[in-house]
Amino acid sequence: MYSLQVNELSWHAGCLQCSVCRASLRQHSSCYIKNQEIFCKLDYFRFGTKCAQCGRQVLASDWVRRARGSVYHLACFACFSCKRQLSTGEEFGLVEGRVLCRSHYDIMLENLRRAAEN
């Protein structure tokens, strides 16, 4: 009998299925886990993911950015201060769930340093 490893748990090949649609996941190259439930890609994005910035649902067809376990619509992955959309590979800071471009992150750090000195 074949077994599959998912998130350090073993499953019989016939038992690994999406918790929403019950589709078998043994032929899939990936599956998704949230709150200890297993999803196929379509159901994970349909039921499991919301944008960390706007709070709206992230659809399987949406382009997204990921940062520290959060998912953002591409347009929502923008600096909280200047509202500029950030590009792939661009440095950024994430402070209390708010995305900051590198320059605004550095300004925030400098302001915190100054406040600590006073």
PDB file of C-alpha atoms in Angstrom:
ATOM      1  CA  MET A   1       0.000   0.000   0.000  1.00  0.00           C
ATOM      2  CA  TYR A   2       1.354   3.420  -0.965  1.00  0.00           C
ATOM      3  CA  SER A   3       1.567   6.241   1.528  1.00  0.00           C
ATOM      4  CA  LEU A   4       1.975   9.960   0.906  1.00  0.00           C
ATOM      5  CA  GLN A   5       3.699  12.478   3.169  1.00  0.00           C
ATOM      6  CA  VAL A   6       1.881  15.776   3.731  1.00  0.00           C
ATOM      7  CA  ASN A   7       3.022  18.226   6.391  1.00  0.00           C
ATOM      8  CA  GLU A   8       4.852  15.472   8.312  1.00  0.00           C
ATOM      9  CA  LEU A   9       1.747  13.239   8.313  1.00  0.00           C
ATOM     10  CA  SER A  10       1.344  10.003   6.366  1.00  0.00           C
ATOM     11  CA  TRP A  11      -1.748   9.261   4.292  1.00  0.00           C
ATOM     12  CA  HIS A  12      -2.876   6.177   2.397  1.00  0.00           C
ATOM     13  CA  ALA A  13      -2.841   7.181  -1.259  1.00  0.00           C
ATOM     14  CA  GLY A  14      -6.584   6.611  -1.522  1.00  0.00           C
ATOM     15  CA  CYS A  15      -7.381   8.620   1.626  1.00  0.00           C
ATOM     16  CA  LEU A  16      -5.708  11.912   0.685  1.00  0.00           C
ATOM     17  CA  GLN A  17      -8.558  14.086  -0.548  1.00  0.00           C
ATOM     18  CA  CYS A  18      -9.741  17.691  -0.512  1.00  0.00           C
ATOM     19  CA  SER A  19     -11.798  18.454   2.589  1.00  0.00           C
ATOM     20  CA  VAL A  20     -14.277  20.523   0.520  1.00  0.00           C
ATOM     21  CA  CYS A  21     -14.891  18.732  -2.793  1.00  0.00           C
ATOM     22  CA  ARG A  22     -13.510  15.319  -1.711  1.00  0.00           C
ATOM     23  CA  ALA A  23     -11.422  15.041  -4.896  1.00  0.00           C
ATOM     24  CA  SER A  24      -8.551  12.597  -4.598  1.00  0.00           C
ATOM     25  CA  LEU A  25      -5.196  14.365  -4.315  1.00  0.00           C
ATOM     26  CA  ARG A  26      -2.946  11.358  -4.919  1.00  0.00           C
ATOM     27  CA  GLN A  27      -2.271  12.344  -8.541  1.00  0.00           C
ATOM     28  CA  HIS A  28      -1.648  16.019  -7.714  1.00  0.00           C
ATOM     29  CA  SER A  29       1.871  17.365  -7.286  1.00  0.00           C
ATOM     30  CA  SER A  30       0.725  19.640  -4.465  1.00  0.00           C
ATOM     31  CA  CYS A  31      -2.038  20.229  -1.986  1.00  0.00           C
ATOM     32  CA  TYR A  32      -2.732  22.993   0.505  1.00  0.00           C
ATOM     33  CA  ILE A  33      -3.204  22.943   4.258  1.00  0.00           C
ATOM     34  CA  LYS A  34      -4.978  25.505   6.406  1.00  0.00           C
ATOM     35  CA  ASN A  35      -6.217  24.974   9.962  1.00  0.00           C
ATOM     36  CA  GLN A  36      -5.248  21.294   9.670  1.00  0.00           C
ATOM     37  CA  GLU A  37      -7.572  20.769   6.702  1.00  0.00           C
ATOM     38  CA  ILE A  38      -6.323  19.655   3.294  1.00  0.00           C
ATOM     39  CA  PHE A  39      -7.502  21.403   0.130  1.00  0.00           C
ATOM     40  CA  CYS A  40      -7.057  21.070  -3.605  1.00  0.00           C
ATOM     41  CA  LYS A  41      -5.707  24.243  -5.215  1.00  0.00           C
ATOM     42  CA  LEU A  42      -9.096  25.482  -6.418  1.00  0.00           C
ATOM     43  CA  ASP A  43     -10.827  25.073  -3.047  1.00  0.00           C
ATOM     44  CA  TYR A  44      -7.899  26.466  -1.083  1.00  0.00           C
ATOM     45  CA  PHE A  45      -8.017  29.706  -3.027  1.00  0.00           C
ATOM     46  CA  ARG A  46     -11.811  29.743  -3.125  1.00  0.00           C
ATOM     47  CA  PHE A  47     -12.376  29.183   0.608  1.00  0.00           C
ATOM     48  CA  GLY A  48      -9.077  29.546   2.349  1.00  0.00           C
ATOM     49  CA  THR A  49      -7.297  32.735   1.407  1.00  0.00           C
ATOM     50  CA  LYS A  50      -8.017  36.414   1.905  1.00  0.00           C
ATOM     51  CA  CYS A  51      -5.778  39.329   1.004  1.00  0.00           C
ATOM     52  CA  ALA A  52      -3.916  40.621   4.055  1.00  0.00           C
ATOM     53  CA  GLN A  53      -4.361  44.222   2.871  1.00  0.00           C
ATOM     54  CA  CYS A  54      -7.944  44.541   1.588  1.00  0.00           C
ATOM     55  CA  GLY A  55      -9.478  41.461   3.223  1.00  0.00           C
ATOM     56  CA  ARG A  56     -11.183  40.340   0.017  1.00  0.00           C
ATOM     57  CA  GLN A  57     -11.029  36.778  -1.205  1.00  0.00           C
ATOM     58  CA  VAL A  58      -8.035  35.721  -3.296  1.00  0.00           C
ATOM     59  CA  LEU A  59      -9.163  33.724  -6.310  1.00  0.00           C
ATOM     60  CA  ALA A  60      -7.141  30.944  -7.908  1.00  0.00           C
ATOM     61  CA  SER A  61      -6.808  33.105 -11.053  1.00  0.00           C
ATOM     62  CA  ASP A  62      -5.485  36.174  -9.148  1.00  0.00           C
ATOM     63  CA  TRP A  63      -1.841  37.208  -9.309  1.00  0.00           C
ATOM     64  CA  VAL A  64      -0.516  37.422  -5.767  1.00  0.00           C
ATOM     65  CA  ARG A  65       2.490  38.343  -3.664  1.00  0.00           C
ATOM     66  CA  ARG A  66       3.390  36.434  -0.497  1.00  0.00           C
ATOM     67  CA  ALA A  67       5.206  37.839   2.520  1.00  0.00           C
ATOM     68  CA  ARG A  68       5.753  36.204   5.916  1.00  0.00           C
ATOM     69  CA  GLY A  69       2.839  33.817   5.564  1.00  0.00           C
ATOM     70  CA  SER A  70       0.393  36.419   4.244  1.00  0.00           C
ATOM     71  CA  VAL A  71      -1.037  36.677   0.738  1.00  0.00           C
ATOM     72  CA  TYR A  72      -1.710  39.955  -1.072  1.00  0.00           C
ATOM     73  CA  HIS A  73      -3.421  40.789  -4.352  1.00  0.00           C
ATOM     74  CA  LEU A  74      -0.733  42.109  -6.673  1.00  0.00           C
ATOM     75  CA  ALA A  75      -2.227  45.633  -6.583  1.00  0.00           C
ATOM     76  CA  CYS A  76      -2.548  45.507  -2.780  1.00  0.00           C
ATOM     77  CA  PHE A  77       1.146  44.792  -2.258  1.00  0.00           C
ATOM     78  CA  ALA A  78       1.966  48.487  -2.017  1.00  0.00           C
ATOM     79  CA  CYS A  79       3.709  50.771   0.457  1.00  0.00           C
ATOM     80  CA  PHE A  80       1.372  51.876   3.239  1.00  0.00           C
ATOM     81  CA  SER A  81       2.970  55.351   3.244  1.00  0.00           C
ATOM     82  CA  CYS A  82       3.405  56.286  -0.418  1.00  0.00           C
ATOM     83  CA  LYS A  83       0.947  53.754  -1.937  1.00  0.00           C
ATOM     84  CA  ARG A  84       3.507  52.692  -4.580  1.00  0.00           C
ATOM     85  CA  GLN A  85       3.045  49.107  -5.778  1.00  0.00           C
ATOM     86  CA  LEU A  86       6.151  47.049  -5.042  1.00  0.00           C
ATOM     87  CA  SER A  87       7.872  44.930  -7.681  1.00  0.00           C
ATOM     88  CA  THR A  88       9.151  41.374  -7.538  1.00  0.00           C
ATOM     89  CA  GLY A  89      12.473  41.245  -5.705  1.00  0.00           C
ATOM     90  CA  GLU A  90      12.187  44.766  -4.313  1.00  0.00           C
ATOM     91  CA  GLU A  91      13.181  45.156  -0.664  1.00  0.00           C
ATOM     92  CA  PHE A  92      10.383  46.029   1.739  1.00  0.00           C
ATOM     93  CA  GLY A  93       9.542  46.013   5.413  1.00  0.00           C
ATOM     94  CA  LEU A  94       6.512  44.494   7.079  1.00  0.00           C
ATOM     95  CA  VAL A  95       5.508  46.262  10.291  1.00  0.00           C
ATOM     96  CA  GLU A  96       2.332  45.310  12.159  1.00  0.00           C
ATOM     97  CA  GLY A  97       0.927  43.853   8.957  1.00  0.00           C
ATOM     98  CA  ARG A  98       1.669  46.985   6.930  1.00  0.00           C
ATOM     99  CA  VAL A  99       3.907  46.806   3.878  1.00  0.00           C
ATOM    100  CA  LEU A 100       6.493  49.588   3.587  1.00  0.00           C
ATOM    101  CA  CYS A 101       8.865  50.274   0.707  1.00  0.00           C
ATOM    102  CA  ARG A 102      12.536  50.288   1.654  1.00  0.00           C
ATOM    103  CA  SER A 103      12.806  54.079   1.940  1.00  0.00           C
ATOM    104  CA  HIS A 104       9.734  54.426   4.177  1.00  0.00           C
ATOM    105  CA  TYR A 105      10.834  51.453   6.275  1.00  0.00           C
ATOM    106  CA  ASP A 106      14.223  53.128   6.795  1.00  0.00           C
ATOM    107  CA  ILE A 107      12.512  56.423   7.730  1.00  0.00           C
ATOM    108  CA  MET A 108      10.340  54.587  10.265  1.00  0.00           C
ATOM    109  CA  LEU A 109      13.413  52.915  11.797  1.00  0.00           C
ATOM    110  CA  GLU A 110      15.204  56.264  12.028  1.00  0.00           C
ATOM    111  CA  ASN A 111      12.182  57.857  13.719  1.00  0.00           C
ATOM    112  CA  LEU A 112      12.041  54.995  16.230  1.00  0.00           C
ATOM    113  CA  ARG A 113      15.764  55.374  16.915  1.00  0.00           C
ATOM    114  CA  ARG A 114      15.378  59.121  17.506  1.00  0.00           C
ATOM    115  CA  ALA A 115      12.397  58.596  19.808  1.00  0.00           C
ATOM    116  CA  ALA A 116      14.381  56.047  21.839  1.00  0.00           C
ATOM    117  CA  GLU A 117      17.223  58.530  22.253  1.00  0.00           C
ATOM    118  CA  ASN A 118      14.949  61.251  23.660  1.00  0.00           C
TER     119      ASN A 118
END
